[in-house]
Every structure is written in structure tokens, then in C-alpha cells.
Amino acid sequence: MTFAKGIFTPHRKSASQAHPVEDARLPGHVVVPLSQHAGAPAEPLVEVGDRVLAGQKIGDVQARITAPVHAPVSGVVTAVEVRTCVVPSGRRAHCIVIESDAEGAVAPSTGTCEVTASSIREAVREAGIVGLGGAGFPSHVKLSPPADRPIDTAVINGCECESYLTADHRVMLEDAEAVVDGALLVAQATGAGRIVLGIEDNKQDAIESMRSAAGDRLEVVALKSKYPQGAERMLIKSLTGRAFPVGKLPADVGVVIQNVQTTAAIHYAVREGRPLTERVMTVTGAVAEPKNLRVKVGTAVKSLIEQCGGFAGEPAKVILGGPLTGVAIPNLDVPVVKGTSGVVVLSSDEVEAAPESLPCIRCSRCVGICPTFLLPYQLGLLAGNKMYDEAAERYHLFSCIECGSCAYVCPSKIPLLQLIRLAKSEAMLAGKTR
Ligand code: SF4
Ligand code: SF4
């Protein structure tokens, strides 16, 4: 089962996929952005000098689309200030800096006694759970569909279709019961009668693990390994046959969608009252020992590289997320956030091998693979000429899911994804949304 178009990328997962998840070392300090999610940034609930317990709520705000943040470690707040980070709202955000006391004193928490749709939503909100696949959309909002858009299907995303990344794969092998229970809670909160988990067929052991854990409680479907199979639109199309137009949400076609790590986090929030202060991520590429690590939010990338034996060779680029959609970071002090699925180090050999960008030769390769049936070369051309309105109005700029496939196949190495992202942000500044 699959979707139309798309690309086949080298998987490059073998370096880390067989490595069981290890707990990363407790960081000496953490930098916790107040906006790790789509929607309103949280406001600080602590001040410089305050002592905090691990799991204590340190930021929140009254807004429909937002998520609180919690202290990943116990210690003392040493700063509340703007720092460089990679979050859905940009590359800088207000952060709370905590110097760890290494005592690990944990704020008290309990699971939800009476598990109802509303208590699930409340527990998920209080735990600060957001989409861990990278989008960072607050999960409690997805679990609260409007009455006029009933949900009949919960789609669980176990694709992890980007090259290199293996964290979700390991979670499906090592924490399958939490994923299944979280999926059942998602269905209970939304009223979905069908639960279907999609996994790419390059993870046969994960398919077996999840089928064994799920029994007849949910469907586990093997999907063709093709990029971007894990993108929301593609996955829903592959598993339900339903397409939803630009500007619409999965709820408009009766679907709620959550990533496998997110469903595991929902399980821990509801059953144990555990806030989201850590996640499993892959650290791989040009490092001495690629690993899957359970990492406290706010940990600096530098510390993770050290725990993987340092760089192997000369690093040219360190990317947060996968190589197609991730973001190259300016320095290694950048912290891990809730949506950080991995750190991929590209060596100077790989990056220097890429030639300079050349003019478009109208080969139409980008058109042939675009999963949303756009004309990427035209979007790139219009963005390059600052014709953002025309890109939005005539060429469906906002239908782009930013999968990066067009840039990947372009023989002229035109940075189409960067151009499209620029065009979107400029068009949005001008008041366009579709
Ligand atoms: S135009 Fe957008 S959706 Fe189409 S291939 Fe490029 S990045 Fe992906
Ligand atoms: S793939 Fe590159 S060179 Fe070919 S049409 Fe698209 S933008 Fe032009």
C-alpha cells in the first residue's frame, strides 16, 4: 500500500537500527524553550534563583493551542532568556536554563484514576505532549475534535521514512505495549472505532513486534518504503484512501493521526502522570558510535555527540532531524526539544561532493515526484524572483508539505525546499495563508 509519486532514498539506517535505546547522561544544565510547539508560547512560571524538581511545570499559558513545559532535571533556574534553538516558530526562543543539582528529585505525579475522554485530554495537556514526529502540534488539541467533525479512524504513524533515523523503530521494538495502549487512549478520547498503525516494510521486526503486542486491538499495516510515506497526507491516503485538501485538517476527513512515540508518551501521561521531559532520538552519521538515546529535553547536541564517541572525520553539517527536512544547526550548544527526532552528522566528503546550484534545465524530475502534484521548479523560480503572491495564488504554494523530495532529485541542485520555505514565510507575512 502506498501513495502516488514520491521518491526512493537510501535508508542509511543500519548504523543505528540494531542498537537498543540507551539513557543519555544526565546533562549538567538544560536549556528548555518555552515554545516547543505550534501555537502560543508558554509563559515562565519560575524565576531566576528558583529551585525546581524534575517534572515540575515551569511554563504554561491559557490558550487553546499551546502546551506547557516541565523541568527535565532538578536544580536551580539560572536564566530566563532568548537562546538559539530549532523550534516550530523559528530559530530563537525564550528559554528557561536550569543548572542540574544531579539529585534527580522528582515532582510527585499520579496516573489518571478514572479514564474518560475528557480525563485523557486533560492528562495529555498537563503532560505537555506534542507531536514527536517533528511537527510539534499539541496533542490534546488533536484529541478534541469539533462536534461537527466526528472522528472514525485513528491513524498511528510508525513510518519513520527519512533516511538515518531509527528512534521510532526502536520504540516499536522495545516499548510496543505503551504504543498500543496509547493508541487505544487516542481512540477512546476521539471516539475512533478503527485504529490502524502504518509501518514501512523496511522494518519487518517492528511490524512483527507491533502485531504481537496489538493482537486484535488494532490493525498493523505494512506500507511500501517510499519517501515521504510518513507525511500526514500521504499516510492517511495510503491507509484510508482519503485525501484532504489544502487548508483542511485530518479531522475534516474523520481522522486523528499520532506518531508512535507520541502515543507511547500519551500512555505514560495517562497511566502514570508522567510529563514529557525526555524522548528517544537517533544520533548518527559521521559519529564514532551511532546510537539511539533517551535524552532529556534541553540537552545540548554537543553532549550527545560526545556520548557517541565524537565526530568520525571532519563534520561539515550537523542536522537536527532527518537529512531531507531537518535543519542544519549553527553550533553544538543548540538544545534538543520535544520534536527533535535525531541528530545527523554529515561529513565534509558528503557535503563537499554537492556541486554549486545551476540554472533549471526544465527536466521536470521535480514535477514527476512531487507527492502533492505541484510544479516545484515554478515555485522555486517565483520564490527566486520574490513573486510570492503569484506562487501562493496560482501555483498552490501552501499545498507543499515541505518534504524536500524536489530538491533531492534536482540535477541542478537548486535549493527548492529553502526557496519554498522562504516563499511561504514571506507570503504569510503578506497575509496569505493558502
Ligand atoms: S514542492 Fe513541496 S511537496 Fe512537492 S516535492 Fe517539493 S517539498 Fe515536497
Ligand atoms: S528538477 Fe531541477 S532542473 Fe529539473 S525541472 Fe525541477 S528545478 Fe528544474
Coordinates of C-alpha atoms and ligand atoms in Angstrom, one line a residue:
M1 CA 0.0 0.0 0.0
T2 CA 1.3 3.4 -0.8
F3 CA 0.6 6.9 -2.3
A4 CA 1.2 8.4 -5.7
K5 CA 4.6 9.7 -6.7
G6 CA 7.3 10.1 -4.1
I7 CA 11.0 9.0 -4.1
F8 CA 13.2 6.1 -3.1
T9 CA 16.0 7.3 -0.9
P10 CA 18.9 5.2 0.5
H11 CA 17.8 4.1 4.0
R12 CA 21.2 4.5 5.8
K13 CA 19.6 3.2 9.0
S14 CA 21.9 0.2 9.5
A15 CA 24.5 2.1 11.6
S16 CA 22.0 2.6 14.5
Q17 CA 18.9 0.5 14.0
A18 CA 20.2 -2.6 15.9
H19 CA 21.3 -0.5 18.9
P20 CA 18.9 -0.7 21.8
V21 CA 17.9 2.6 23.4
E22 CA 20.4 3.9 26.0
D23 CA 19.7 6.5 28.6
A24 CA 21.8 9.6 27.8
R25 CA 23.9 11.0 30.6
L26 CA 22.1 13.5 32.8
P27 CA 23.1 16.9 31.5
G28 CA 24.9 19.5 33.7
H29 CA 22.4 22.0 32.6
V30 CA 19.4 22.2 30.3
V31 CA 18.0 24.9 28.0
V32 CA 14.2 24.5 27.8
P33 CA 12.5 26.6 25.1
L34 CA 9.1 27.9 26.2
S35 CA 7.7 27.4 22.7
Q36 CA 8.5 23.8 21.5
H37 CA 5.1 23.5 19.9
A38 CA 2.8 25.1 17.3
G39 CA 0.6 27.8 18.9
A40 CA 1.0 30.2 21.8
P41 CA 4.4 30.1 23.6
A42 CA 4.2 29.2 27.2
E43 CA 5.0 31.9 29.8
P44 CA 7.5 31.2 32.5
L45 CA 6.2 30.1 35.9
V46 CA 9.6 30.3 37.6
E47 CA 12.2 33.0 38.1
V48 CA 16.0 33.0 38.2
G49 CA 17.1 31.5 41.5
D50 CA 14.1 29.2 41.9
R51 CA 14.7 25.6 42.8
V52 CA 12.8 23.1 40.6
L53 CA 12.0 19.4 40.8
A54 CA 12.3 17.2 37.7
G55 CA 8.9 17.0 36.1
Q56 CA 7.7 20.3 37.7
K57 CA 5.7 22.5 35.4
I58 CA 7.9 25.6 34.6
G59 CA 5.9 27.2 31.8
D60 CA 2.3 27.4 30.7
V61 CA -0.3 29.9 29.3
Q62 CA -4.1 30.0 28.9
A63 CA -4.7 29.4 25.2
R64 CA -6.4 26.8 23.1
I65 CA -3.4 25.8 21.0
T66 CA -0.4 25.6 23.3
A67 CA 1.5 23.1 25.6
P68 CA 3.1 23.5 29.0
V69 CA 6.8 22.7 29.5
H70 CA 8.3 20.9 32.5
A71 CA 11.7 20.8 34.1
P72 CA 13.7 17.8 32.7
V73 CA 16.1 17.8 35.7
S74 CA 16.0 19.0 39.3
G75 CA 18.2 22.1 40.1
V76 CA 18.2 25.9 40.0
V77 CA 16.9 28.2 37.4
T78 CA 19.9 30.3 36.3
A79 CA 18.4 32.3 33.3
V80 CA 15.2 33.0 31.5
E81 CA 16.4 34.5 28.2
V82 CA 16.3 34.2 24.4
R83 CA 18.6 31.5 23.1
T84 CA 19.3 29.9 19.7
C85 CA 17.2 26.7 19.2
V86 CA 15.2 24.9 16.5
V87 CA 11.5 25.1 17.3
P88 CA 8.4 25.3 15.1
S89 CA 8.2 29.1 15.5
G90 CA 11.8 29.8 14.3
R91 CA 15.4 29.7 15.3
R92 CA 15.4 31.7 18.6
A93 CA 13.0 31.5 21.5
H94 CA 12.7 32.4 25.2
C95 CA 14.2 29.6 27.2
I96 CA 14.5 28.6 30.9
V97 CA 18.0 27.5 31.8
I98 CA 18.3 25.0 34.7
E99 CA 21.6 24.1 36.4
S100 CA 21.2 20.5 37.4
D101 CA 21.9 19.5 41.0
A102 CA 22.2 15.9 39.9
E103 CA 19.9 14.8 42.8
G104 CA 17.1 13.9 40.4
A105 CA 14.4 14.9 42.9
V106 CA 11.1 14.3 41.1
A107 CA 7.8 16.2 41.4
P108 CA 5.0 13.9 42.6
S109 CA 2.7 12.6 39.9
T110 CA -0.1 10.0 39.6
G111 CA -1.9 8.4 36.8
T112 CA -5.5 9.2 35.9
C113 CA -7.9 7.3 38.2
E114 CA -11.0 7.4 36.0
V115 CA -10.0 7.2 32.4
T116 CA -12.6 9.1 30.3
A117 CA -12.3 11.0 27.1
S118 CA -12.0 14.3 29.0
S119 CA -9.6 13.0 31.6
I120 CA -7.3 11.7 28.8
R121 CA -7.3 15.1 27.1
E122 CA -6.6 16.8 30.4
A123 CA -3.8 14.4 31.3
V124 CA -2.2 14.9 27.8
R125 CA -2.4 18.6 28.0
E126 CA -1.0 18.7 31.6
A127 CA 1.9 16.5 30.4
G128 CA 2.8 18.9 27.6
I129 CA 2.6 16.3 24.9
V130 CA 3.1 17.5 21.4
G131 CA 3.6 15.6 18.1
L132 CA 7.0 13.9 18.5
G133 CA 7.3 13.3 14.7
G134 CA 8.6 16.8 14.4
A135 CA 5.6 19.0 13.8
G136 CA 5.1 19.8 17.5
F137 CA 1.3 20.2 17.3
P138 CA -0.2 20.0 20.8
S139 CA -1.7 16.5 21.1
H140 CA -4.6 17.4 23.4
V141 CA -6.0 19.7 20.6
K142 CA -6.0 16.8 18.2
L143 CA -7.8 14.7 20.8
S144 CA -10.5 17.4 21.0
P145 CA -12.2 17.3 17.5
P146 CA -15.1 19.7 17.0
A147 CA -18.6 18.1 17.3
D148 CA -19.4 18.7 13.6
R149 CA -16.3 16.7 12.6
P150 CA -16.6 13.2 14.1
I151 CA -13.5 11.0 14.1
D152 CA -13.9 7.4 12.9
T153 CA -10.3 6.4 12.4
A154 CA -7.1 6.8 14.5
V155 CA -4.0 6.6 12.3
I156 CA -0.8 5.8 14.1
N157 CA 2.4 6.7 12.3
G158 CA 5.2 4.2 12.6
C159 CA 6.8 5.0 9.2
E160 CA 9.9 6.9 10.1
C161 CA 10.6 7.3 6.4
E162 CA 13.5 9.7 6.5
S163 CA 17.0 8.2 6.0
Y164 CA 19.2 7.6 9.0
L165 CA 16.5 7.9 11.7
T166 CA 15.8 4.7 13.8
A167 CA 14.3 6.0 17.1
D168 CA 10.7 5.2 16.3
H169 CA 11.8 1.8 15.1
R170 CA 13.4 1.1 18.4
V171 CA 10.4 2.3 20.4
M172 CA 8.2 -0.1 18.4
L173 CA 10.6 -2.9 19.3
E174 CA 11.2 -2.0 22.9
D175 CA 8.0 -0.3 24.1
A176 CA 5.3 -1.8 21.9
E177 CA 2.8 -2.2 24.7
A178 CA 3.0 1.5 25.5
V179 CA 2.4 2.3 21.9
V180 CA -0.6 0.1 21.7
D181 CA -2.2 1.4 24.9
G182 CA -1.5 5.0 23.9
A183 CA -3.3 4.3 20.6
L184 CA -6.3 2.8 22.4
L185 CA -6.4 6.0 24.6
V186 CA -6.3 8.2 21.4
A187 CA -9.2 6.2 20.1
Q188 CA -11.1 6.5 23.4
A189 CA -10.6 10.3 23.6
T190 CA -11.8 10.8 20.0
G191 CA -14.4 8.1 19.6
A192 CA -12.5 6.5 16.7
G193 CA -13.8 3.0 16.0
R194 CA -10.9 1.9 13.9
I195 CA -7.2 2.1 14.8
V196 CA -4.6 1.5 12.1
L197 CA -0.8 1.6 12.5
G198 CA 1.2 2.1 9.4
I199 CA 4.9 0.9 9.3
E200 CA 7.2 0.9 6.3
D201 CA 8.1 -2.6 5.1
N202 CA 11.8 -2.0 5.7
K203 CA 11.1 -2.6 9.5
Q204 CA 9.8 -6.2 9.4
D205 CA 10.8 -6.8 13.0
A206 CA 8.8 -3.7 14.1
I207 CA 5.8 -5.0 12.2
E208 CA 6.1 -8.3 14.0
S209 CA 6.6 -6.7 17.4
M210 CA 3.6 -4.4 17.0
R211 CA 1.4 -7.2 15.6
S212 CA 2.3 -9.4 18.6
A213 CA 1.6 -6.6 21.1
A214 CA -1.6 -5.5 19.4
G215 CA -3.3 -8.8 18.9
D216 CA -6.8 -7.9 17.6
R217 CA -6.8 -4.5 19.3
L218 CA -5.6 -2.6 16.3
E219 CA -4.6 -3.2 12.7
V220 CA -0.9 -3.1 11.8
V221 CA -0.4 -2.4 8.1
A222 CA 2.9 -2.8 6.2
L223 CA 3.5 0.0 3.8
K224 CA 5.9 0.4 0.9
S225 CA 9.2 2.0 1.9
K226 CA 8.9 5.2 -0.1
Y227 CA 9.5 8.8 0.9
P228 CA 7.5 10.7 2.3
Q229 CA 5.3 7.8 3.4
G230 CA 5.2 9.2 6.9
A231 CA 3.9 12.7 5.9
E232 CA 0.4 13.1 7.3
R233 CA -1.4 13.5 3.9
M234 CA 0.4 10.5 2.4
L235 CA -0.1 8.2 5.3
I236 CA -3.8 9.0 5.6
K237 CA -4.2 8.4 1.9
S238 CA -2.3 5.1 2.0
L239 CA -4.2 3.7 5.0
T240 CA -7.7 5.1 4.4
G241 CA -7.8 6.2 0.8
R242 CA -9.0 9.6 2.0
A243 CA -7.5 12.8 0.7
F244 CA -7.9 16.2 2.4
P245 CA -7.5 19.5 0.6
V246 CA -5.1 22.3 1.5
G247 CA -6.2 24.3 4.5
K248 CA -8.1 21.3 5.9
L249 CA -7.1 19.1 8.7
P250 CA -7.2 15.3 9.1
A251 CA -10.3 15.8 11.3
D252 CA -12.1 17.1 8.2
V253 CA -11.9 13.6 6.8
G254 CA -12.7 11.8 10.1
V255 CA -9.1 11.0 11.1
V256 CA -6.9 11.7 14.1
I257 CA -3.2 11.0 13.5
Q258 CA -0.4 10.5 16.0
N259 CA 3.2 9.3 15.8
V260 CA 4.2 6.1 17.7
Q261 CA 6.4 7.9 20.2
T262 CA 3.6 10.3 20.8
T263 CA 1.2 7.5 21.6
A264 CA 3.7 6.0 24.0
A265 CA 4.0 9.4 25.7
I266 CA 0.2 9.5 26.0
H267 CA 0.2 6.1 27.7
Y268 CA 2.8 7.3 30.3
A269 CA 0.9 10.6 30.8
V270 CA -2.4 9.0 31.4
R271 CA -1.4 5.8 33.3
E272 CA 1.5 7.3 35.4
G273 CA 1.0 11.1 35.2
R274 CA 4.5 11.4 33.6
P275 CA 5.1 14.8 31.8
L276 CA 7.0 14.9 28.6
T277 CA 10.6 15.7 29.6
E278 CA 12.6 13.2 27.5
R279 CA 12.4 11.4 24.2
V280 CA 14.1 8.8 22.2
M281 CA 16.2 10.1 19.3
T282 CA 18.9 8.8 16.9
V283 CA 22.4 10.3 16.9
T284 CA 24.1 9.0 13.7
G285 CA 26.0 9.8 10.5
A286 CA 29.6 10.8 10.9
V287 CA 30.0 10.0 14.6
A288 CA 32.2 7.2 16.1
E289 CA 29.3 5.2 17.6
P290 CA 25.8 5.9 16.2
K291 CA 23.2 5.3 18.9
N292 CA 19.6 5.6 19.9
L293 CA 19.4 7.7 23.1
R294 CA 16.7 8.6 25.6
V295 CA 17.5 12.3 26.0
K296 CA 16.3 14.9 28.4
V297 CA 14.8 17.9 26.7
G298 CA 17.2 20.8 26.8
T299 CA 20.3 18.7 26.5
A300 CA 23.0 20.3 24.2
V301 CA 23.8 18.5 21.0
K302 CA 27.5 18.7 21.9
S303 CA 26.9 16.4 24.9
L304 CA 25.2 13.8 22.6
I305 CA 28.0 13.8 20.1
E306 CA 30.4 13.2 23.0
Q307 CA 28.4 10.3 24.2
C308 CA 28.6 8.8 20.7
G309 CA 32.4 8.9 20.7
G310 CA 32.7 12.2 19.0
F311 CA 32.9 13.0 15.3
A312 CA 34.2 10.4 12.8
G313 CA 36.2 12.5 10.4
E314 CA 35.6 16.2 9.6
P315 CA 32.0 17.2 10.2
A316 CA 30.6 19.6 7.6
K317 CA 27.0 19.8 8.8
V318 CA 25.1 18.8 11.9
I319 CA 21.4 18.5 11.2
L320 CA 18.6 18.3 13.7
G321 CA 16.0 15.9 12.3
G322 CA 16.4 13.9 9.1
P323 CA 18.6 15.0 6.1
L324 CA 15.7 15.9 3.9
T325 CA 13.6 18.0 6.2
G326 CA 15.9 18.7 9.1
V327 CA 17.7 22.0 9.9
A328 CA 21.5 22.5 10.0
I329 CA 22.4 24.0 13.3
P330 CA 24.9 26.9 13.7
N331 CA 26.6 25.5 16.8
L332 CA 26.6 22.5 19.1
D333 CA 25.1 24.3 22.1
V334 CA 21.6 24.1 20.4
P335 CA 19.3 22.1 22.7
V336 CA 17.2 19.0 22.0
V337 CA 13.5 19.9 22.1
K338 CA 10.4 17.7 22.2
G339 CA 10.2 17.4 18.4
T340 CA 13.9 16.5 17.8
S341 CA 13.9 13.1 16.2
G342 CA 17.6 12.9 15.6
V343 CA 21.0 14.4 15.1
V344 CA 22.6 13.5 11.7
V345 CA 26.2 14.5 11.2
L346 CA 27.2 14.8 7.5
S347 CA 30.9 14.6 6.8
S348 CA 32.8 17.1 4.7
D349 CA 33.1 14.4 2.0
E350 CA 29.3 14.1 1.6
V351 CA 28.7 17.9 1.7
E352 CA 31.6 18.9 -0.5
A353 CA 30.6 16.4 -3.1
A354 CA 27.5 18.5 -3.8
P355 CA 28.1 20.9 -6.7
E356 CA 27.0 24.5 -6.8
S357 CA 23.4 25.3 -7.8
L358 CA 23.0 25.6 -11.6
P359 CA 20.1 27.0 -13.7
C360 CA 16.9 24.9 -14.1
I361 CA 17.1 22.8 -17.2
R362 CA 13.4 22.0 -17.2
C363 CA 13.9 18.3 -16.9
S364 CA 10.7 18.0 -14.9
R365 CA 12.1 15.5 -12.5
C366 CA 10.8 17.5 -9.6
V367 CA 7.3 17.5 -11.1
G368 CA 7.4 13.8 -11.6
I369 CA 8.0 13.0 -7.9
C370 CA 6.1 15.8 -6.1
P371 CA 3.6 13.9 -3.9
T372 CA 1.3 16.9 -3.8
F373 CA 1.2 17.3 -7.6
L374 CA 2.9 20.7 -7.6
L375 CA 5.3 22.4 -10.1
P376 CA 8.3 22.7 -7.8
Y377 CA 10.5 24.3 -10.4
Q378 CA 7.9 27.0 -10.9
L379 CA 7.6 27.7 -7.2
G380 CA 11.4 27.9 -7.0
L381 CA 11.5 30.3 -9.9
L382 CA 8.8 32.6 -8.4
A383 CA 10.4 32.5 -5.0
G384 CA 13.8 33.4 -6.5
N385 CA 12.1 36.4 -8.2
K386 CA 10.2 37.4 -5.0
M387 CA 6.9 36.7 -6.6
Y388 CA 5.4 35.2 -3.5
D389 CA 1.8 36.2 -4.2
E390 CA 1.8 34.5 -7.5
A391 CA 3.3 31.4 -6.1
A392 CA 0.5 31.3 -3.5
E393 CA -2.4 32.2 -5.7
R394 CA -1.6 30.4 -8.9
Y395 CA 0.8 27.6 -8.0
H396 CA -0.6 26.3 -4.7
L397 CA 2.4 27.2 -2.6
F398 CA 0.6 26.2 0.6
S399 CA -0.1 22.7 -0.7
C400 CA 3.6 22.0 -0.3
I401 CA 4.2 19.6 2.6
E402 CA 8.0 20.6 2.7
C403 CA 9.1 17.0 2.1
G404 CA 12.3 18.1 0.3
S405 CA 11.9 15.5 -2.4
C406 CA 12.1 18.0 -5.3
A407 CA 15.4 19.4 -4.0
Y408 CA 16.7 15.8 -3.6
V409 CA 16.1 14.8 -7.2
C410 CA 17.0 18.1 -8.9
P411 CA 20.1 17.6 -11.1
S412 CA 20.8 21.3 -11.0
K413 CA 20.9 21.2 -7.1
I414 CA 18.5 24.1 -6.8
P415 CA 17.6 24.6 -3.1
L416 CA 13.9 24.2 -3.9
L417 CA 12.9 23.5 -0.3
Q418 CA 14.7 26.5 1.1
L419 CA 13.1 28.7 -1.7
I420 CA 9.7 27.3 -1.0
R421 CA 10.0 27.8 2.8
L422 CA 11.1 31.4 2.2
A423 CA 8.2 32.0 -0.2
K424 CA 5.8 30.6 2.4
S425 CA 7.0 32.8 5.2
E426 CA 7.0 35.9 3.0
A427 CA 3.6 35.1 1.7
M428 CA 2.3 34.6 5.3
L429 CA 3.8 37.9 6.3
A430 CA 1.8 39.5 3.5
G431 CA -1.3 37.9 4.9
K432 CA -1.7 34.9 2.6
T433 CA -2.4 31.5 4.1
R434 CA -3.3 29.5 1.1
Ligands
SF4_1 S1 7.1 21.1 -3.9 FE1 6.9 20.6 -1.7 S2 5.6 18.8 -1.6 FE2 6.4 18.9 -3.7 S3 8.3 17.7 -3.7 FE3 8.9 19.8 -3.2 S4 8.9 20.0 -1.0 FE4 7.8 18.1 -1.5
SF4_2 S1 14.4 19.0 -11.2 FE1 15.6 20.9 -11.0 S2 16.3 21.3 -13.1 FE2 14.7 19.7 -13.3 S3 12.8 21.0 -13.7 FE3 12.9 20.7 -11.5 S4 14.0 22.5 -10.8 FE4 14.4 22.4 -13.0

